[in-house]
Coordinates of C-alpha atoms in Angstrom, one line a residue:
M2 CA 88.5 133.0 -1.8
Y3 CA 91.5 136.2 -0.6
K4 CA 94.1 136.6 -3.7
Q5 CA 96.5 139.0 -3.4
I6 CA 99.2 139.7 -5.3
V7 CA 103.1 139.9 -4.6
I8 CA 105.4 141.2 -6.5
N9 CA 110.6 141.1 -5.9
A10 CA 111.9 143.4 -8.1
T11 CA 115.4 143.5 -8.9
E12 CA 117.6 144.8 -10.7
H13 CA 118.2 141.7 -13.1
E14 CA 115.3 139.6 -11.9
T15 CA 111.2 140.2 -11.3
R16 CA 109.4 137.5 -9.7
V17 CA 104.9 137.9 -9.0
A18 CA 103.2 135.4 -7.2
L19 CA 99.8 135.0 -7.0
L20 CA 98.3 133.7 -3.6
E21 CA 95.0 132.5 -3.1
D22 CA 94.4 132.3 0.4
G23 CA 98.0 132.0 0.9
N24 CA 99.3 130.3 -1.0
I25 CA 100.9 130.2 -4.4
A26 CA 99.1 129.6 -7.0
E27 CA 100.7 131.4 -10.4
L28 CA 103.7 131.8 -10.3
F29 CA 105.7 134.4 -13.3
I30 CA 109.1 135.2 -14.4
E31 CA 111.3 137.4 -16.5
R32 CA 114.6 139.1 -17.0
K33 CA 116.2 140.6 -18.3
D34 CA 117.2 138.0 -21.5
D35 CA 113.7 136.6 -21.0
S36 CA 112.9 135.2 -25.1
D37 CA 108.8 135.8 -22.9
I38 CA 108.0 138.9 -26.2
A39 CA 104.1 137.3 -26.5
G40 CA 102.3 140.2 -27.2
N41 CA 104.9 142.5 -28.8
V42 CA 104.7 144.4 -32.6
F43 CA 107.7 143.3 -35.2
K44 CA 108.1 144.9 -38.9
G45 CA 109.8 141.7 -39.8
R46 CA 110.6 140.1 -43.0
V47 CA 108.9 136.7 -45.1
Q48 CA 112.2 133.7 -44.5
R49 CA 110.4 130.7 -47.1
V50 CA 107.0 130.1 -47.7
L51 CA 106.4 126.3 -47.1
P52 CA 103.1 125.3 -49.3
G53 CA 103.4 122.1 -48.0
M54 CA 102.7 123.5 -44.5
Q55 CA 100.2 126.6 -45.5
A56 CA 102.4 128.1 -43.9
A57 CA 105.5 130.7 -43.5
F58 CA 108.9 131.6 -42.0
V59 CA 109.6 135.5 -41.2
D60 CA 113.3 136.6 -39.2
I61 CA 111.3 138.7 -37.2
G62 CA 115.1 140.0 -35.5
L63 CA 115.6 137.0 -33.1
N64 CA 118.0 133.7 -32.8
Q65 CA 114.9 131.4 -34.3
A66 CA 112.8 133.0 -37.4
A67 CA 108.6 133.2 -36.4
F68 CA 106.2 130.8 -38.0
I69 CA 102.8 132.1 -39.0
H70 CA 100.1 130.5 -40.4
V71 CA 97.9 131.4 -43.0
G72 CA 94.5 131.8 -40.6
D73 CA 97.0 134.6 -39.4
V74 CA 97.6 136.2 -42.5
I75 CA 95.9 138.6 -44.1
C76 CA 93.8 137.2 -46.4
E77 CA 94.2 139.7 -49.4
N78 CA 96.6 140.1 -51.7
Q79 CA 99.9 142.1 -50.9
R80 CA 98.9 145.4 -53.4
E81 CA 96.2 145.0 -51.4
F82 CA 98.3 145.0 -47.5
E83 CA 99.2 147.3 -48.5
H84 CA 97.1 149.6 -49.1
F85 CA 94.1 148.9 -46.5
F86 CA 98.3 150.0 -44.2
A87 CA 97.9 153.6 -45.8
E88 CA 94.2 154.0 -45.5
N89 CA 94.8 153.5 -41.8
G90 CA 97.5 155.2 -41.7
A91 CA 98.7 158.3 -40.3
D92 CA 99.8 161.9 -41.1
E93 CA 103.8 160.5 -41.8
T94 CA 105.3 162.4 -38.7
G95 CA 103.6 161.8 -36.7
D96 CA 103.8 164.5 -34.5
D97 CA 100.4 164.5 -33.3
L98 CA 101.1 160.2 -31.3
P99 CA 102.2 159.2 -28.2
K100 CA 105.5 159.6 -27.8
P101 CA 107.1 156.6 -25.9
E102 CA 105.8 153.4 -26.0
S103 CA 105.2 151.9 -22.4
D104 CA 101.9 155.3 -22.8
G105 CA 99.6 152.3 -24.1
I106 CA 98.7 148.7 -23.0
P107 CA 99.7 146.5 -25.2
P108 CA 98.2 143.6 -26.8
Y109 CA 96.1 141.4 -24.1
K110 CA 97.5 137.5 -23.6
D111 CA 95.4 136.5 -21.2
S112 CA 92.4 136.0 -23.7
A113 CA 91.7 132.8 -21.4
A114 CA 90.7 135.6 -18.6
E115 CA 89.1 137.3 -21.3
P116 CA 86.2 134.9 -22.4
A117 CA 84.2 136.9 -24.9
E118 CA 81.5 136.2 -28.2
E119 CA 85.1 136.0 -31.0
P120 CA 85.0 136.6 -34.5
R121 CA 85.0 133.2 -36.5
D122 CA 87.8 131.4 -35.9
R123 CA 90.1 132.8 -38.9
Q124 CA 91.1 129.2 -40.4
E125 CA 87.8 128.8 -42.2
I126 CA 88.2 132.7 -43.0
S127 CA 91.3 131.7 -44.8
R128 CA 89.7 128.1 -46.2
D129 CA 90.3 129.0 -49.6
C130 CA 93.2 131.5 -49.4
H131 CA 96.6 130.3 -49.8
I132 CA 100.3 131.2 -48.7
E133 CA 101.7 131.3 -52.0
E134 CA 99.2 134.2 -52.6
V135 CA 99.2 136.7 -49.5
L136 CA 103.0 136.2 -48.9
T137 CA 105.9 136.1 -50.9
E138 CA 109.5 135.5 -49.8
G139 CA 111.0 138.9 -49.5
Q140 CA 107.9 140.3 -48.6
E141 CA 108.1 143.3 -45.4
I142 CA 105.0 141.9 -43.6
M143 CA 103.6 142.9 -39.4
V144 CA 103.1 140.6 -37.2
Q145 CA 102.8 140.3 -33.6
V146 CA 103.7 137.8 -31.5
A147 CA 100.8 135.4 -30.4
K148 CA 103.1 132.4 -28.7
S149 CA 106.6 133.4 -26.8
P150 CA 109.3 130.9 -28.4
I151 CA 109.4 128.0 -26.5
G152 CA 112.8 125.1 -26.0
T153 CA 113.3 124.7 -29.9
K154 CA 110.0 125.8 -31.6
G155 CA 110.1 130.0 -32.8
A156 CA 107.4 132.4 -31.6
R157 CA 104.1 131.6 -33.5
V158 CA 102.9 135.5 -35.1
T159 CA 99.9 136.9 -36.7
S160 CA 99.4 139.2 -38.5
H161 CA 95.7 139.8 -36.7
V162 CA 97.5 142.4 -34.4
S163 CA 94.8 143.3 -30.7
L164 CA 95.7 146.0 -29.0
P165 CA 93.8 146.6 -25.1
G166 CA 92.5 149.5 -23.0
R167 CA 91.2 149.0 -19.7
F168 CA 87.8 148.8 -21.8
L169 CA 88.3 147.5 -24.7
V170 CA 90.2 145.6 -27.0
L171 CA 91.3 147.3 -30.4
M172 CA 91.6 144.5 -33.3
P173 CA 92.3 146.2 -36.6
T174 CA 92.1 144.1 -38.9
S175 CA 88.7 142.6 -37.3
D176 CA 85.4 144.6 -37.8
H177 CA 83.7 142.1 -35.4
I178 CA 81.7 143.2 -32.4
G179 CA 82.3 141.5 -29.2
V180 CA 81.2 141.6 -25.7
S181 CA 82.7 139.6 -22.2
R182 CA 80.5 136.0 -21.0
R183 CA 80.6 137.4 -17.4
I184 CA 78.4 140.5 -18.5
E185 CA 75.8 138.5 -18.1
S186 CA 73.2 141.7 -17.7
E187 CA 71.1 141.6 -21.4
T188 CA 70.0 144.7 -21.4
E189 CA 73.5 146.0 -20.4
R190 CA 75.2 143.7 -23.1
N191 CA 73.5 144.9 -25.5
R192 CA 74.0 149.0 -24.3
L193 CA 77.3 148.1 -24.9
K194 CA 77.6 146.7 -28.3
D195 CA 75.1 149.2 -29.8
L196 CA 77.4 152.4 -27.5
I197 CA 80.9 150.6 -29.6
L198 CA 78.7 149.9 -33.2
S199 CA 78.2 154.4 -33.3
L200 CA 80.8 155.8 -31.7
R201 CA 83.6 153.4 -33.5
D202 CA 85.4 154.5 -36.8
G203 CA 86.0 152.5 -39.6
S204 CA 85.3 149.0 -39.9
V205 CA 87.7 148.3 -37.1
G206 CA 87.2 145.7 -35.0
Y207 CA 86.5 145.3 -30.5
I208 CA 85.9 143.5 -27.5
V209 CA 84.3 145.3 -24.8
R210 CA 85.9 144.1 -21.0
T211 CA 84.4 143.4 -18.8
A212 CA 85.5 146.3 -16.7
A213 CA 83.6 148.2 -19.1
E214 CA 79.8 147.2 -17.3
G215 CA 78.2 150.4 -16.0
V216 CA 80.9 151.7 -18.0
E217 CA 79.1 155.7 -19.1
E218 CA 80.6 156.2 -23.1
E219 CA 82.7 159.7 -22.3
K220 CA 85.0 156.9 -20.9
L221 CA 84.4 155.1 -23.9
V222 CA 85.1 157.3 -26.8
Y223 CA 88.9 158.7 -24.6
E224 CA 89.5 155.2 -24.8
I225 CA 88.3 154.6 -28.8
S226 CA 90.4 157.7 -28.8
F227 CA 93.6 156.2 -27.4
L228 CA 93.6 153.8 -29.4
K229 CA 93.1 154.8 -32.4
N230 CA 96.4 156.7 -31.7
L231 CA 98.5 153.9 -30.7
W232 CA 97.4 151.9 -34.1
E233 CA 98.7 155.1 -36.0
N234 CA 101.7 155.1 -33.5
I235 CA 102.6 151.7 -35.1
Q236 CA 101.7 151.7 -38.2
A237 CA 103.9 155.4 -38.7
K238 CA 106.4 153.8 -36.6
Y239 CA 105.5 150.7 -39.6
R240 CA 107.0 152.3 -42.8
R241 CA 109.9 154.1 -41.3
A242 CA 111.3 151.4 -40.0
P243 CA 114.7 149.5 -41.0
V244 CA 113.6 145.1 -41.1
P245 CA 113.2 143.2 -38.5
S246 CA 112.3 146.4 -36.2
L247 CA 110.6 146.2 -32.5
L248 CA 107.1 148.4 -33.3
H249 CA 105.4 148.0 -29.9
Q250 CA 107.0 146.0 -26.5
E251 CA 104.9 144.5 -23.6
L252 CA 104.5 146.5 -20.9
S253 CA 106.4 144.8 -18.2
L254 CA 105.7 142.5 -16.3
S255 CA 105.1 144.1 -13.5
L256 CA 102.4 146.3 -14.6
R257 CA 101.3 142.7 -16.9
A258 CA 100.1 141.8 -13.2
V259 CA 98.3 145.3 -12.5
R260 CA 95.7 144.3 -16.2
D261 CA 95.9 141.6 -16.0
L262 CA 95.7 140.0 -12.2
L263 CA 95.2 143.6 -10.2
V264 CA 92.0 144.6 -12.0
H265 CA 90.1 140.1 -12.8
E266 CA 91.2 138.7 -9.9
A267 CA 93.6 139.3 -6.8
E268 CA 92.3 141.8 -3.6
K269 CA 96.3 143.2 -3.1
L270 CA 99.4 144.2 -4.8
I271 CA 102.6 144.5 -2.3
I272 CA 105.6 145.3 -4.4
D273 CA 109.0 145.7 -2.1
S274 CA 111.0 148.1 -5.5
R275 CA 109.9 151.8 -4.0
T276 CA 111.2 152.5 -8.5
V277 CA 108.8 150.1 -9.7
Y278 CA 106.1 150.9 -7.3
Q279 CA 106.1 154.4 -8.0
S280 CA 105.5 153.1 -11.8
I281 CA 102.2 151.1 -10.7
L282 CA 100.8 154.1 -9.3
G283 CA 101.5 156.1 -11.9
F284 CA 100.4 153.4 -14.2
L285 CA 96.9 153.2 -12.2
E286 CA 96.4 157.1 -11.4
T287 CA 96.9 157.3 -16.3
F288 CA 93.5 154.4 -16.4
M289 CA 92.9 152.4 -12.9
P290 CA 92.8 154.9 -10.8
S291 CA 90.5 153.9 -7.9
L292 CA 93.0 150.7 -7.2
K293 CA 95.8 152.6 -5.8
D294 CA 94.9 152.1 -2.8
S295 CA 94.8 148.6 -3.3
V296 CA 98.8 148.5 -4.1
E297 CA 101.6 148.4 -0.9
L298 CA 105.2 148.4 -0.1
Y299 CA 106.7 146.1 1.8
E300 CA 110.0 147.5 3.8
G301 CA 110.5 144.3 5.6
A302 CA 113.9 143.3 6.7
E303 CA 113.3 139.5 5.1
P304 CA 112.9 139.6 1.6
I305 CA 109.6 139.3 0.6
F306 CA 109.0 136.1 -0.6
D307 CA 110.5 134.2 2.0
A308 CA 108.4 137.0 4.5
F309 CA 105.5 135.0 2.8
N310 CA 107.0 131.9 2.6
L311 CA 107.4 131.5 -0.9
E312 CA 110.7 130.4 -1.6
G313 CA 110.5 126.5 -0.7
D314 CA 107.0 126.0 -2.7
I315 CA 109.4 127.5 -5.1
S316 CA 111.9 124.5 -4.6
R317 CA 108.8 121.8 -4.1
A318 CA 107.9 123.2 -8.3
L319 CA 111.7 121.9 -9.9
K320 CA 111.3 118.5 -8.1
R321 CA 110.6 115.4 -9.8
K322 CA 109.6 113.7 -7.0
V323 CA 106.1 115.9 -4.9
W324 CA 105.5 113.6 -1.8
L325 CA 101.6 113.8 -1.0
K326 CA 100.3 114.2 3.0
S327 CA 98.8 111.0 3.5
G328 CA 102.0 109.4 2.5
G329 CA 102.3 108.9 -0.7
Y330 CA 104.2 110.4 -3.9
I331 CA 103.1 112.0 -7.5
V332 CA 106.4 112.0 -10.1
I333 CA 106.2 114.9 -13.4
E334 CA 108.2 113.3 -15.5
H335 CA 109.0 116.0 -19.1
T336 CA 109.3 114.5 -21.8
E337 CA 109.5 115.8 -25.3
A338 CA 106.0 115.6 -26.7
L339 CA 104.0 115.3 -23.2
V340 CA 104.4 115.3 -19.7
A341 CA 103.4 112.4 -17.9
I342 CA 102.4 112.5 -14.3
D343 CA 101.9 109.5 -12.6
V344 CA 100.4 108.9 -8.7
N345 CA 101.5 106.4 -5.8
T346 CA 100.8 104.8 -3.0
G347 CA 104.3 105.8 -1.6
R348 CA 104.1 105.1 2.5
Y349 CA 100.8 105.5 2.6
V350 CA 98.9 101.9 3.9
G351 CA 95.0 103.2 3.8
K352 CA 93.2 102.9 7.4
H353 CA 90.3 99.6 6.4
N354 CA 89.8 98.6 2.8
L355 CA 92.4 98.7 -0.2
E356 CA 90.0 100.2 -2.6
E357 CA 89.8 103.0 -0.1
T358 CA 93.2 103.4 -0.6
I359 CA 93.7 103.8 -3.1
L360 CA 90.7 106.3 -3.7
K361 CA 92.2 108.5 -1.0
T362 CA 95.8 109.1 -2.0
N363 CA 94.3 108.8 -5.6
L364 CA 91.8 111.9 -4.6
E365 CA 94.8 114.0 -2.6
A366 CA 97.2 113.0 -5.8
V367 CA 94.2 115.3 -7.8
K368 CA 94.8 118.2 -6.0
E369 CA 97.8 118.3 -6.1
I370 CA 98.2 117.3 -9.5
S371 CA 95.6 120.5 -10.3
Y372 CA 98.0 122.7 -8.1
Q373 CA 101.5 121.3 -9.8
I374 CA 100.4 121.8 -13.4
R375 CA 99.0 125.4 -13.1
L376 CA 101.9 126.2 -10.5
R377 CA 104.1 124.7 -12.5
D378 CA 102.6 126.2 -16.1
I379 CA 102.0 122.7 -18.0
G380 CA 101.1 123.3 -21.2
G381 CA 100.3 120.6 -24.1
I382 CA 99.6 117.3 -23.9
I383 CA 99.7 116.0 -19.8
I384 CA 98.7 112.3 -19.2
I385 CA 97.7 111.1 -15.8
D386 CA 98.0 107.5 -15.0
F387 CA 96.2 107.0 -11.7
I388 CA 96.9 104.0 -9.4
D389 CA 93.8 101.5 -11.0
M390 CA 90.8 101.6 -9.2
G391 CA 88.5 98.2 -8.7
K392 CA 85.2 100.2 -8.4
K393 CA 83.5 102.3 -12.3
A394 CA 81.6 104.8 -9.1
N395 CA 85.9 105.2 -7.8
Q396 CA 87.2 106.3 -11.6
E397 CA 84.2 108.5 -12.0
K398 CA 84.4 109.8 -8.4
V399 CA 88.5 111.3 -9.6
F400 CA 87.8 112.4 -12.6
N401 CA 85.0 114.4 -11.3
A402 CA 87.2 116.1 -8.9
L403 CA 90.2 116.6 -12.2
K404 CA 87.6 118.7 -13.7
E405 CA 85.9 120.6 -11.1
A406 CA 90.2 121.3 -9.2
V407 CA 91.2 122.6 -13.0
K408 CA 88.6 125.6 -12.6
R409 CA 90.1 128.0 -10.9
D410 CA 92.4 127.5 -13.9
R411 CA 92.5 130.1 -16.2
S412 CA 94.5 128.6 -19.4
K413 CA 91.7 126.3 -22.0
T414 CA 91.9 122.0 -20.5
H415 CA 90.1 119.9 -22.5
I416 CA 89.9 116.6 -19.7
L417 CA 88.7 113.5 -21.8
S418 CA 87.3 110.3 -19.8
M419 CA 89.6 108.2 -17.2
S420 CA 90.8 104.4 -19.7
E421 CA 89.9 101.4 -17.9
I422 CA 93.2 101.0 -17.2
G423 CA 93.1 104.5 -15.8
L424 CA 94.3 106.4 -17.2
I425 CA 93.7 110.9 -18.5
Q426 CA 95.1 112.3 -21.2
M427 CA 94.5 115.8 -20.9
T428 CA 95.9 118.9 -22.8
R429 CA 95.9 122.5 -21.1
K430 CA 96.8 125.8 -23.8
R431 CA 100.9 126.9 -24.0
I432 CA 101.5 130.3 -24.0
K433 CA 105.0 130.2 -22.6
Q434 CA 107.7 128.0 -21.1
S435 CA 106.4 125.9 -17.9
L436 CA 109.0 126.8 -14.7
T437 CA 111.2 124.7 -14.9
R438 CA 112.8 125.0 -18.6
T439 CA 112.3 129.3 -16.8
L440 CA 114.3 128.4 -14.2
C441 CA 116.5 124.7 -14.6
E442 CA 118.5 123.9 -17.5
P443 CA 119.5 120.0 -19.1
C444 CA 122.2 118.0 -16.4
F445 CA 125.8 119.2 -18.1
Y446 CA 126.7 115.1 -17.1
C447 CA 123.7 113.0 -18.9
E448 CA 122.9 116.0 -21.3
G449 CA 118.9 117.2 -20.4
E450 CA 118.7 112.2 -20.6
G451 CA 118.3 111.9 -16.7
Y452 CA 120.1 109.1 -16.3
L453 CA 124.5 108.5 -15.8
I454 CA 126.0 105.0 -17.3
S455 CA 126.3 102.7 -13.9
R456 CA 129.1 102.5 -12.2
Q457 CA 129.7 98.3 -13.3
T458 CA 127.9 99.1 -16.8
I459 CA 131.2 102.7 -17.1
C460 CA 133.4 98.9 -15.5
Y461 CA 133.0 97.2 -17.8
N462 CA 132.7 99.2 -20.7
I463 CA 137.3 99.8 -19.4
Y464 CA 137.9 97.0 -20.1
R465 CA 136.5 96.7 -23.0
E466 CA 138.6 99.9 -23.9
I467 CA 141.7 98.7 -22.9
L468 CA 140.7 94.8 -25.0
R469 CA 140.2 95.9 -27.9
E470 CA 143.7 98.3 -27.1
A471 CA 145.5 96.0 -26.6
A472 CA 144.0 93.2 -29.0
P473 CA 146.7 94.1 -32.2
N474 CA 149.6 93.5 -29.8
I475 CA 148.6 90.7 -26.9
K476 CA 150.2 88.5 -29.7
T477 CA 153.0 89.6 -30.2
G478 CA 153.4 91.7 -26.1
M479 CA 153.0 95.7 -25.6
T480 CA 154.8 97.5 -26.1
G481 CA 155.4 99.2 -21.7
V482 CA 156.2 97.3 -19.1
K483 CA 152.5 98.6 -17.3
L484 CA 148.8 100.3 -18.7
T485 CA 147.5 102.8 -16.0
I486 CA 144.1 103.9 -15.9
R487 CA 142.8 107.2 -14.2
V488 CA 139.1 107.0 -13.3
N489 CA 136.9 108.8 -11.0
P490 CA 137.6 108.5 -7.7
E491 CA 133.8 106.7 -7.4
I492 CA 135.2 104.1 -9.5
A493 CA 138.4 103.4 -9.3
E494 CA 136.5 102.1 -5.6
L495 CA 134.9 99.9 -7.2
L496 CA 137.6 98.5 -9.7
H497 CA 139.4 97.9 -5.8
G498 CA 136.5 96.8 -4.2
E499 CA 134.0 94.0 -6.2
E500 CA 135.6 94.1 -9.6
N501 CA 138.8 94.0 -9.3
H502 CA 138.5 90.4 -11.1
I503 CA 138.3 92.8 -14.0
I504 CA 141.5 94.1 -13.6
L505 CA 142.7 90.3 -12.4
S506 CA 141.4 89.0 -15.9
L507 CA 143.2 91.8 -17.9
E508 CA 146.6 91.9 -16.0
R509 CA 146.2 87.8 -17.1
I510 CA 144.8 88.8 -21.0
I511 CA 147.6 91.1 -21.8
G512 CA 150.8 90.3 -19.4
K513 CA 150.8 93.5 -17.7
Q514 CA 150.2 95.0 -14.6
I515 CA 147.8 97.7 -14.5
I516 CA 147.6 100.6 -12.2
I517 CA 144.1 103.3 -11.6
Y518 CA 144.6 106.3 -10.4
P519 CA 141.3 108.4 -8.6
N520 CA 141.2 111.9 -9.7
V521 CA 138.5 113.3 -9.1
K522 CA 138.4 116.1 -11.6
F523 CA 137.0 112.9 -13.8
H524 CA 133.0 113.5 -14.5
M525 CA 131.5 109.4 -13.3
E526 CA 131.8 108.6 -16.9
E527 CA 135.5 109.5 -18.2
F528 CA 139.1 107.9 -18.1
D529 CA 142.0 107.9 -19.7
I530 CA 143.9 104.2 -20.7
F531 CA 147.8 104.6 -21.3
E532 CA 151.0 102.7 -21.2
I533 CA 154.4 103.2 -19.1
L534 CA 157.0 102.1 -22.2
K535 CA 159.6 101.9 -19.2
E536 CA 160.1 101.4 -14.8
G537 CA 160.9 105.3 -13.4

């Protein structure tokens, strides 16, 4: 499969598209006000400790407090915690440290793309720790963002910092040495592990990345030194900086695309900004000179995303309904707790029998669903309602097809077998906001409900409201000579037409003429009722 990266970089927004055989598979967007801060390292202050949840809220300078679980806290008492930084710190002046933050490669966000031997689960390590024993309100703490804020949820942070380089990922709070599972040769795995054990300074941990396969010792020595200096720089800033402060910032989206996609996924990168093009070449010159020939500057007159026919696919990825080539369709619904996907035959009627028609629609839907989940970056719990199939063998075909289709997805997924009523439950690791949340906002008409009150219901609401206001005066008589209703033009048309019986009934009850005025500025559900006290 031929993969390439297309980058549209402007002053205010950067969009990165990963193409597989010419089709957009993943889309990443970064704006100046973007909240995608995963990988950034902060100096924060503990706001609240929650023993009941074994977690705490940390102020890192954002609108929402960050959340840290006890499993993500270094389980040492405060004195040992401070001693850890003192023992591992650099000279206070920081004169021997790299100056600009952008010179370093920040925390590796895409763990799914770099499978490696992992240390014991931190929940297990911290089983005997209690949040109230390791954190206190007002305490200063260094944390790294593991998951950016999503919707109303604040950032998820950890005190176990990780800093990746070209060949290695430094884990300064761990002593574990792991090797990427993509390095299959046992001899090479052992060579790299023994080499890192002999080269590392102190008891810090490392993960050896796939790119390290076959790399000579000299390059690994350089990278270990580089990552060590980067870590010392962060610690020096931690001691000097006020609270809250940003200590280390993740690379720009364009450079992350180079680091995480060009290195491991794509054969070519095309970008339409000369400034960012030069920045990428400079980055590659420092870390991966052999890849410079894979980068191309786009200078065509047509916008780059239009030239690669991407805008249509992006617009389609924001739609609730997605049509299949056969005439069937899928409907994608976002709820607070999960995402529901419904499969329908639509206009497709098949050629032979019903079971075959249903199976073909479901199999076609599997491909589109896996594609849309990845492109839209849908995470969390996903429920798929396939069309009911009578044969168990056909259910197995659809289930296996879905498992095969999600193998391309770099995010971790887990799929449960199809239920008796044709439902498949799956989970997908959520790292950042979905495409819909990034590019859309709740409807100011329906406030995110997805529905408007029907026009007929609005007419009946008007009827009840007039009776409510007139009730105290019906026996004694209303003081005004007429009643006026201002409504949206569509409601006015309905009240003059098929719902005119409402107006006639009201006039009979209140004994006054009712005049309807359409107002184009009115929301569909908006209306005003007032009396005209005298003629003229």
